[in-house]
Amino acid sequence: MHLQAMAPQDERILQVIKLDWHNDIILFLQNKLPKIVVVLVVIFALQRVVLLFVKKMRTRADRQVGNFHRAAQLRTMASILRATSIGVLGFIAFLQILNIFDIPYQPILASAGIVGVGIGLGAQSIFKDMLNGIFILVEDQYNVGEVVVLAGLKGTVEDLSLRRTSVRDGDGTLYIIPNSQIATVSNLSRDFSVATLQVSVDASANPDKVIALLGKVANEVRHDSIFKDIAIADPVILGVDKIEGRAVTYPVQIRVRANQRDGVLRELRRRIIIAFEKDGIPLGNDPANMLILRAPNPTAPPAQQPLVG
């Protein structure tokens, strides 16, 4: 009897709930949903505009064939603009959606500020990362696309932001380095590089002949049609640099454009081997890698065999 008495009341409650939900859904579809769509469309359009600028900057950087430094600067600014725009536009969209749902965001911002102070006390390294990143950009220490040595790691800068730097080495390994860990920067892509080759020759070769031959080969590489735009100065033969046993070292130096040493050094090694083989000049051996065996003395008495008890 009791259950039967409560049934009509339960039905009225369900009807009221269904009516309220229906009204809320209608109100949401009529008022809030169009505003949310407008906010998302505007944010999407602004992001596309930013990406268009980023693409233009990268395209312009690719056209800077004769100015590598300018191209690296453009790529760096494009990378920072893209990363910053995503964060800023995302935060603006979040605030606008809170406003559409009549959720006061002022207390949230105040709470975030208080929490941020607490987090900042335990995350000072993040502030150091960003501060050092600002100095890196302002002082133009390195840019995207340049070959650098950071925190003992050598590679090409692939990405640069205020907080971190991404460097990829020759093996394809990607290193993520916080900017606060960068104390010394070795930039191998600024102004020029020096291609230095240490040529080891046997001591039996005439030094004057070796120096003349090295100068001839190095000048041939310098004026080759492939390398004439890469090498920016005549080669320098420094003479005898070291003598280690029978190995005599002659350094050869050619000033080349920034980050263009490897190709010149490979061609220089190839031509030196051919020239030395043609003129009969023996290459030197590293005494540290030589194994010296003493020949047995034929006049020495035979070694005594141990007695077996």
Short mmCIF file of C-alpha atoms in Angstrom, two decimals:
data_model
loop_
_atom_site.label_atom_id
_atom_site.label_comp_id
_atom_site.label_asym_id
_atom_site.label_seq_id
_atom_site.Cartn_x
_atom_site.Cartn_y
_atom_site.Cartn_z
CA MET A 1 0.00 0.00 0.00
CA HIS A 2 2.81 2.36 0.87
CA LEU A 3 4.63 1.72 -2.40
CA GLN A 4 1.47 2.32 -4.36
CA ALA A 5 0.95 5.66 -2.57
CA MET A 6 4.48 6.84 -3.43
CA ALA A 7 4.34 5.94 -7.11
CA PRO A 8 2.47 9.05 -8.36
CA GLN A 9 4.83 11.32 -6.40
CA ASP A 10 7.87 9.59 -7.88
CA GLU A 11 6.45 10.02 -11.33
CA ARG A 12 6.00 13.75 -10.75
CA ILE A 13 9.62 14.05 -9.54
CA LEU A 14 10.86 12.26 -12.64
CA GLN A 15 8.78 14.50 -14.85
CA VAL A 16 10.17 17.61 -13.15
CA ILE A 17 13.73 16.32 -13.54
CA LYS A 18 13.17 15.47 -17.17
CA LEU A 19 11.63 18.88 -17.77
CA ASP A 20 14.55 20.65 -16.06
CA TRP A 21 17.09 18.65 -18.05
CA HIS A 22 15.18 19.34 -21.22
CA ASN A 23 15.10 23.06 -20.50
CA ASP A 24 18.82 23.07 -19.60
CA ILE A 25 19.73 21.29 -22.81
CA ILE A 26 17.59 23.66 -24.87
CA LEU A 27 19.17 26.64 -23.10
CA PHE A 28 22.64 25.26 -23.67
CA LEU A 29 22.01 24.64 -27.37
CA GLN A 30 20.45 28.09 -27.87
CA ASN A 31 22.79 30.28 -25.83
CA LYS A 32 26.02 28.64 -24.72
CA LEU A 33 26.89 26.28 -27.54
CA PRO A 34 26.99 29.01 -30.25
CA LYS A 35 29.26 31.12 -28.03
CA ILE A 36 31.60 28.18 -27.44
CA VAL A 37 31.71 27.49 -31.18
CA VAL A 38 32.49 31.16 -31.89
CA VAL A 39 35.30 31.17 -29.30
CA LEU A 40 36.83 27.99 -30.72
CA VAL A 41 36.55 29.26 -34.30
CA VAL A 42 38.21 32.57 -33.39
CA ILE A 43 41.00 30.82 -31.49
CA PHE A 44 41.48 28.39 -34.39
CA ALA A 45 41.62 31.28 -36.87
CA LEU A 46 44.16 33.16 -34.76
CA GLN A 47 46.28 30.03 -34.44
CA ARG A 48 46.17 29.54 -38.21
CA VAL A 49 47.30 33.15 -38.69
CA VAL A 50 50.21 32.56 -36.32
CA LEU A 51 51.14 29.33 -38.11
CA LEU A 52 51.02 31.23 -41.40
CA PHE A 53 53.54 33.74 -40.04
CA VAL A 54 55.66 30.85 -38.75
CA LYS A 55 55.61 29.20 -42.17
CA LYS A 56 56.53 32.49 -43.86
CA MET A 57 59.47 32.95 -41.50
CA ARG A 58 60.73 29.41 -42.12
CA THR A 59 60.35 29.84 -45.88
CA ARG A 60 62.29 33.08 -45.71
CA ALA A 61 64.94 31.32 -43.64
CA ASP A 62 65.30 28.62 -46.32
CA ARG A 63 65.95 31.35 -48.89
CA GLN A 64 68.81 32.84 -46.88
CA VAL A 65 71.38 30.69 -48.65
CA GLY A 66 74.28 33.11 -48.28
CA ASN A 67 73.45 34.22 -44.74
CA PHE A 68 73.32 31.17 -42.49
CA HIS A 69 73.24 33.24 -39.31
CA ARG A 70 70.16 35.20 -40.43
CA ALA A 71 68.43 31.95 -41.42
CA ALA A 72 69.12 30.47 -38.00
CA GLN A 73 67.67 33.55 -36.29
CA LEU A 74 64.46 33.32 -38.33
CA ARG A 75 64.04 29.63 -37.51
CA THR A 76 64.56 30.33 -33.82
CA MET A 77 61.98 33.14 -33.72
CA ALA A 78 59.50 30.96 -35.65
CA SER A 79 59.90 28.16 -33.12
CA ILE A 80 59.42 30.47 -30.12
CA LEU A 81 56.42 32.24 -31.74
CA ARG A 82 54.68 28.91 -32.37
CA ALA A 83 55.24 27.57 -28.84
CA THR A 84 54.21 30.85 -27.16
CA SER A 85 51.07 31.31 -29.26
CA ILE A 86 49.75 27.85 -28.34
CA GLY A 87 50.02 28.60 -24.63
CA VAL A 88 48.58 32.12 -24.80
CA LEU A 89 45.64 31.27 -27.08
CA GLY A 90 44.83 28.16 -25.06
CA PHE A 91 44.72 30.20 -21.84
CA ILE A 92 42.46 32.83 -23.45
CA ALA A 93 40.08 30.13 -24.71
CA PHE A 94 39.93 28.60 -21.22
CA LEU A 95 38.96 31.93 -19.64
CA GLN A 96 36.30 32.62 -22.28
CA ILE A 97 34.67 29.20 -21.77
CA LEU A 98 34.59 29.78 -18.01
CA ASN A 99 32.87 33.10 -18.65
CA ILE A 100 30.27 31.46 -20.93
CA PHE A 101 29.35 28.97 -18.19
CA ASP A 102 29.10 31.84 -15.66
CA ILE A 103 32.01 30.45 -13.64
CA PRO A 104 33.91 33.32 -11.98
CA TYR A 105 37.53 32.99 -12.99
CA GLN A 106 38.85 35.71 -10.66
CA PRO A 107 39.00 33.35 -7.66
CA ILE A 108 40.62 30.72 -9.84
CA LEU A 109 43.28 33.19 -10.95
CA ALA A 110 43.82 34.29 -7.34
CA SER A 111 44.12 30.67 -6.21
CA ALA A 112 46.47 29.96 -9.10
CA GLY A 113 48.61 32.90 -7.99
CA ILE A 114 48.82 31.58 -4.42
CA VAL A 115 49.55 28.06 -5.63
CA GLY A 116 52.07 29.48 -8.07
CA VAL A 117 53.97 31.13 -5.24
CA GLY A 118 54.11 27.83 -3.40
CA ILE A 119 55.21 25.96 -6.48
CA GLY A 120 57.76 28.64 -7.30
CA LEU A 121 59.50 28.10 -3.99
CA GLY A 122 60.08 24.47 -4.90
CA ALA A 123 60.65 24.95 -8.62
CA GLN A 124 63.23 27.69 -8.85
CA SER A 125 65.01 25.82 -11.64
CA ILE A 126 62.10 26.66 -13.99
CA PHE A 127 62.68 30.36 -13.38
CA LYS A 128 66.40 29.86 -13.95
CA ASP A 129 65.65 28.03 -17.20
CA MET A 130 63.52 30.88 -18.52
CA LEU A 131 65.90 33.60 -17.34
CA ASN A 132 68.85 31.91 -19.01
CA GLY A 133 66.72 31.35 -22.13
CA ILE A 134 66.05 35.09 -22.32
CA PHE A 135 69.79 35.82 -22.14
CA ILE A 136 70.46 33.21 -24.84
CA LEU A 137 68.01 34.95 -27.18
CA VAL A 138 68.99 38.53 -26.33
CA GLU A 139 72.73 37.84 -26.61
CA ASP A 140 72.20 35.69 -29.73
CA GLN A 141 74.39 32.91 -28.40
CA TYR A 142 73.03 30.28 -30.80
CA ASN A 143 70.03 29.66 -33.05
CA VAL A 144 68.06 26.81 -34.53
CA GLY A 145 70.10 24.95 -37.15
CA GLU A 146 73.52 25.78 -35.73
CA VAL A 147 76.02 23.18 -34.52
CA VAL A 148 76.90 23.73 -30.87
CA VAL A 149 78.39 22.07 -27.81
CA LEU A 150 76.09 22.51 -24.80
CA ALA A 151 76.60 20.86 -21.41
CA GLY A 152 79.22 18.60 -22.98
CA LEU A 153 76.84 17.47 -25.78
CA LYS A 154 77.57 18.24 -29.43
CA GLY A 155 74.87 18.42 -32.09
CA THR A 156 72.56 20.55 -34.19
CA VAL A 157 70.00 22.77 -32.45
CA GLU A 158 66.55 21.55 -33.53
CA ASP A 159 64.35 23.51 -31.15
CA LEU A 160 64.84 26.45 -28.79
CA SER A 161 62.42 27.86 -26.22
CA LEU A 162 62.74 29.93 -23.08
CA ARG A 163 62.91 26.78 -20.95
CA ARG A 164 64.87 24.21 -22.92
CA THR A 165 67.05 23.50 -25.95
CA SER A 166 66.78 20.39 -28.15
CA VAL A 167 70.03 19.17 -29.71
CA ARG A 168 70.39 16.20 -32.08
CA ASP A 169 73.81 14.60 -32.50
CA GLY A 170 75.30 12.83 -35.51
CA ASP A 171 73.87 9.45 -34.44
CA GLY A 172 70.32 10.83 -34.42
CA THR A 173 70.01 11.00 -30.63
CA LEU A 174 67.89 13.93 -29.44
CA TYR A 175 69.03 15.63 -26.22
CA ILE A 176 66.68 17.87 -24.22
CA ILE A 177 68.81 20.33 -22.22
CA PRO A 178 67.28 22.73 -19.65
CA ASN A 179 68.62 26.21 -20.28
CA SER A 180 69.74 26.54 -16.66
CA GLN A 181 72.23 23.70 -17.27
CA ILE A 182 73.96 25.63 -20.06
CA ALA A 183 76.96 27.37 -18.55
CA THR A 184 79.29 27.44 -21.57
CA VAL A 185 78.31 27.60 -25.24
CA SER A 186 80.63 26.43 -28.01
CA ASN A 187 79.12 27.59 -31.29
CA LEU A 188 80.69 25.83 -34.27
CA SER A 189 78.58 27.64 -36.87
CA ARG A 190 79.59 31.29 -36.48
CA ASP A 191 81.75 33.26 -38.92
CA PHE A 192 84.13 30.47 -40.03
CA SER A 193 85.64 27.10 -39.13
CA VAL A 194 89.20 25.82 -39.44
CA ALA A 195 89.64 22.43 -41.08
CA THR A 196 92.76 21.00 -39.44
CA LEU A 197 94.34 17.71 -40.53
CA GLN A 198 97.22 16.13 -38.63
CA VAL A 199 99.31 14.25 -41.22
CA SER A 200 101.68 11.67 -39.74
CA VAL A 201 104.71 10.84 -41.93
CA ASP A 202 107.64 8.49 -41.37
CA ALA A 203 110.85 10.20 -40.26
CA SER A 204 112.72 8.87 -43.29
CA ALA A 205 110.88 11.34 -45.56
CA ASN A 206 112.48 14.70 -46.36
CA PRO A 207 110.55 17.37 -44.37
CA ASP A 208 110.94 20.01 -47.10
CA LYS A 209 109.57 17.62 -49.71
CA VAL A 210 106.65 16.65 -47.44
CA ILE A 211 105.75 20.29 -46.70
CA ALA A 212 105.88 21.20 -50.40
CA LEU A 213 103.72 18.24 -51.38
CA LEU A 214 101.15 18.98 -48.65
CA GLY A 215 100.96 22.59 -49.77
CA LYS A 216 100.43 21.54 -53.39
CA VAL A 217 97.65 19.07 -52.50
CA ALA A 218 95.93 21.50 -50.12
CA ASN A 219 95.95 24.27 -52.76
CA GLU A 220 94.43 21.88 -55.29
CA VAL A 221 91.57 21.21 -52.87
CA ARG A 222 91.26 24.93 -52.12
CA HIS A 223 90.82 25.85 -55.82
CA ASP A 224 88.71 22.84 -56.79
CA SER A 225 85.38 23.84 -58.33
CA ILE A 226 83.49 21.95 -55.62
CA PHE A 227 85.28 23.61 -52.69
CA LYS A 228 86.22 27.05 -54.01
CA ASP A 229 83.09 28.59 -52.45
CA ILE A 230 83.57 26.68 -49.19
CA ALA A 231 87.24 27.44 -48.53
CA ILE A 232 87.64 31.13 -47.76
CA ALA A 233 91.42 31.34 -47.31
CA ASP A 234 94.57 29.72 -48.67
CA PRO A 235 95.81 26.64 -46.78
CA VAL A 236 98.56 26.91 -44.20
CA ILE A 237 101.19 24.22 -43.64
CA LEU A 238 102.53 24.75 -40.13
CA GLY A 239 105.63 22.56 -40.58
CA VAL A 240 106.84 19.90 -38.19
CA ASP A 241 104.56 19.91 -35.15
CA LYS A 242 105.46 16.71 -33.26
CA ILE A 243 107.99 13.88 -33.36
CA GLU A 244 106.95 10.64 -31.69
CA GLY A 245 109.41 7.86 -32.39
CA ARG A 246 109.50 7.45 -36.17
CA ALA A 247 106.25 9.42 -36.68
CA VAL A 248 106.52 13.09 -37.66
CA THR A 249 103.32 15.19 -37.61
CA TYR A 250 102.63 17.99 -40.13
CA PRO A 251 99.41 20.00 -39.44
CA VAL A 252 97.48 21.30 -42.47
CA GLN A 253 94.90 24.06 -41.92
CA ILE A 254 92.28 25.47 -44.30
CA ARG A 255 89.82 28.16 -43.20
CA VAL A 256 86.33 27.28 -44.46
CA ARG A 257 82.79 28.51 -44.03
CA ALA A 258 81.07 27.75 -40.77
CA ASN A 259 80.21 24.08 -40.26
CA GLN A 260 81.71 23.04 -43.63
CA ARG A 261 84.86 21.22 -42.50
CA ASP A 262 83.99 17.57 -43.03
CA GLY A 263 83.77 17.55 -46.81
CA VAL A 264 87.04 19.44 -47.21
CA LEU A 265 88.86 17.13 -44.77
CA ARG A 266 87.61 13.98 -46.52
CA GLU A 267 88.81 15.19 -49.91
CA LEU A 268 92.12 16.34 -48.42
CA ARG A 269 92.76 12.91 -46.88
CA ARG A 270 91.97 11.15 -50.15
CA ARG A 271 94.33 13.29 -52.22
CA ILE A 272 97.14 13.10 -49.67
CA ILE A 273 97.05 9.28 -49.71
CA ILE A 274 97.19 9.25 -53.51
CA ALA A 275 100.00 11.84 -53.65
CA PHE A 276 102.11 10.12 -50.98
CA GLU A 277 101.69 6.76 -52.68
CA LYS A 278 102.75 8.26 -56.02
CA ASP A 279 105.87 9.96 -54.58
CA GLY A 280 106.83 7.05 -52.33
CA ILE A 281 106.44 8.95 -49.05
CA PRO A 282 105.65 6.51 -46.21
CA LEU A 283 103.01 7.43 -43.69
CA GLY A 284 104.01 7.41 -40.05
CA ASN A 285 103.04 4.83 -37.46
CA ASP A 286 101.84 5.65 -33.99
CA PRO A 287 104.42 4.19 -31.59
CA ALA A 288 101.70 3.60 -29.04
CA ASN A 289 100.05 1.11 -31.41
CA MET A 290 103.26 -0.66 -32.47
CA LEU A 291 104.17 -4.10 -31.14
CA ILE A 292 107.96 -4.61 -31.04
CA LEU A 293 109.16 -8.24 -31.06
CA ARG A 294 112.81 -8.99 -30.34
CA ALA A 295 114.42 -11.53 -32.66
CA PRO A 296 116.07 -14.48 -30.86
CA ASN A 297 119.86 -14.40 -30.60
CA PRO A 298 121.23 -17.39 -32.56
CA THR A 299 124.47 -17.47 -30.47
CA ALA A 300 122.64 -17.65 -27.15
CA PRO A 301 122.67 -21.01 -25.35
CA PRO A 302 119.41 -22.95 -25.40
CA ALA A 303 117.07 -22.29 -22.55
CA GLN A 304 117.24 -24.83 -19.77
CA GLN A 305 114.22 -27.08 -19.41
CA PRO A 306 112.73 -27.31 -15.94
CA LEU A 307 113.38 -30.52 -14.06
CA VAL A 308 110.40 -32.78 -13.60
CA GLY A 309 110.53 -34.68 -10.28
#
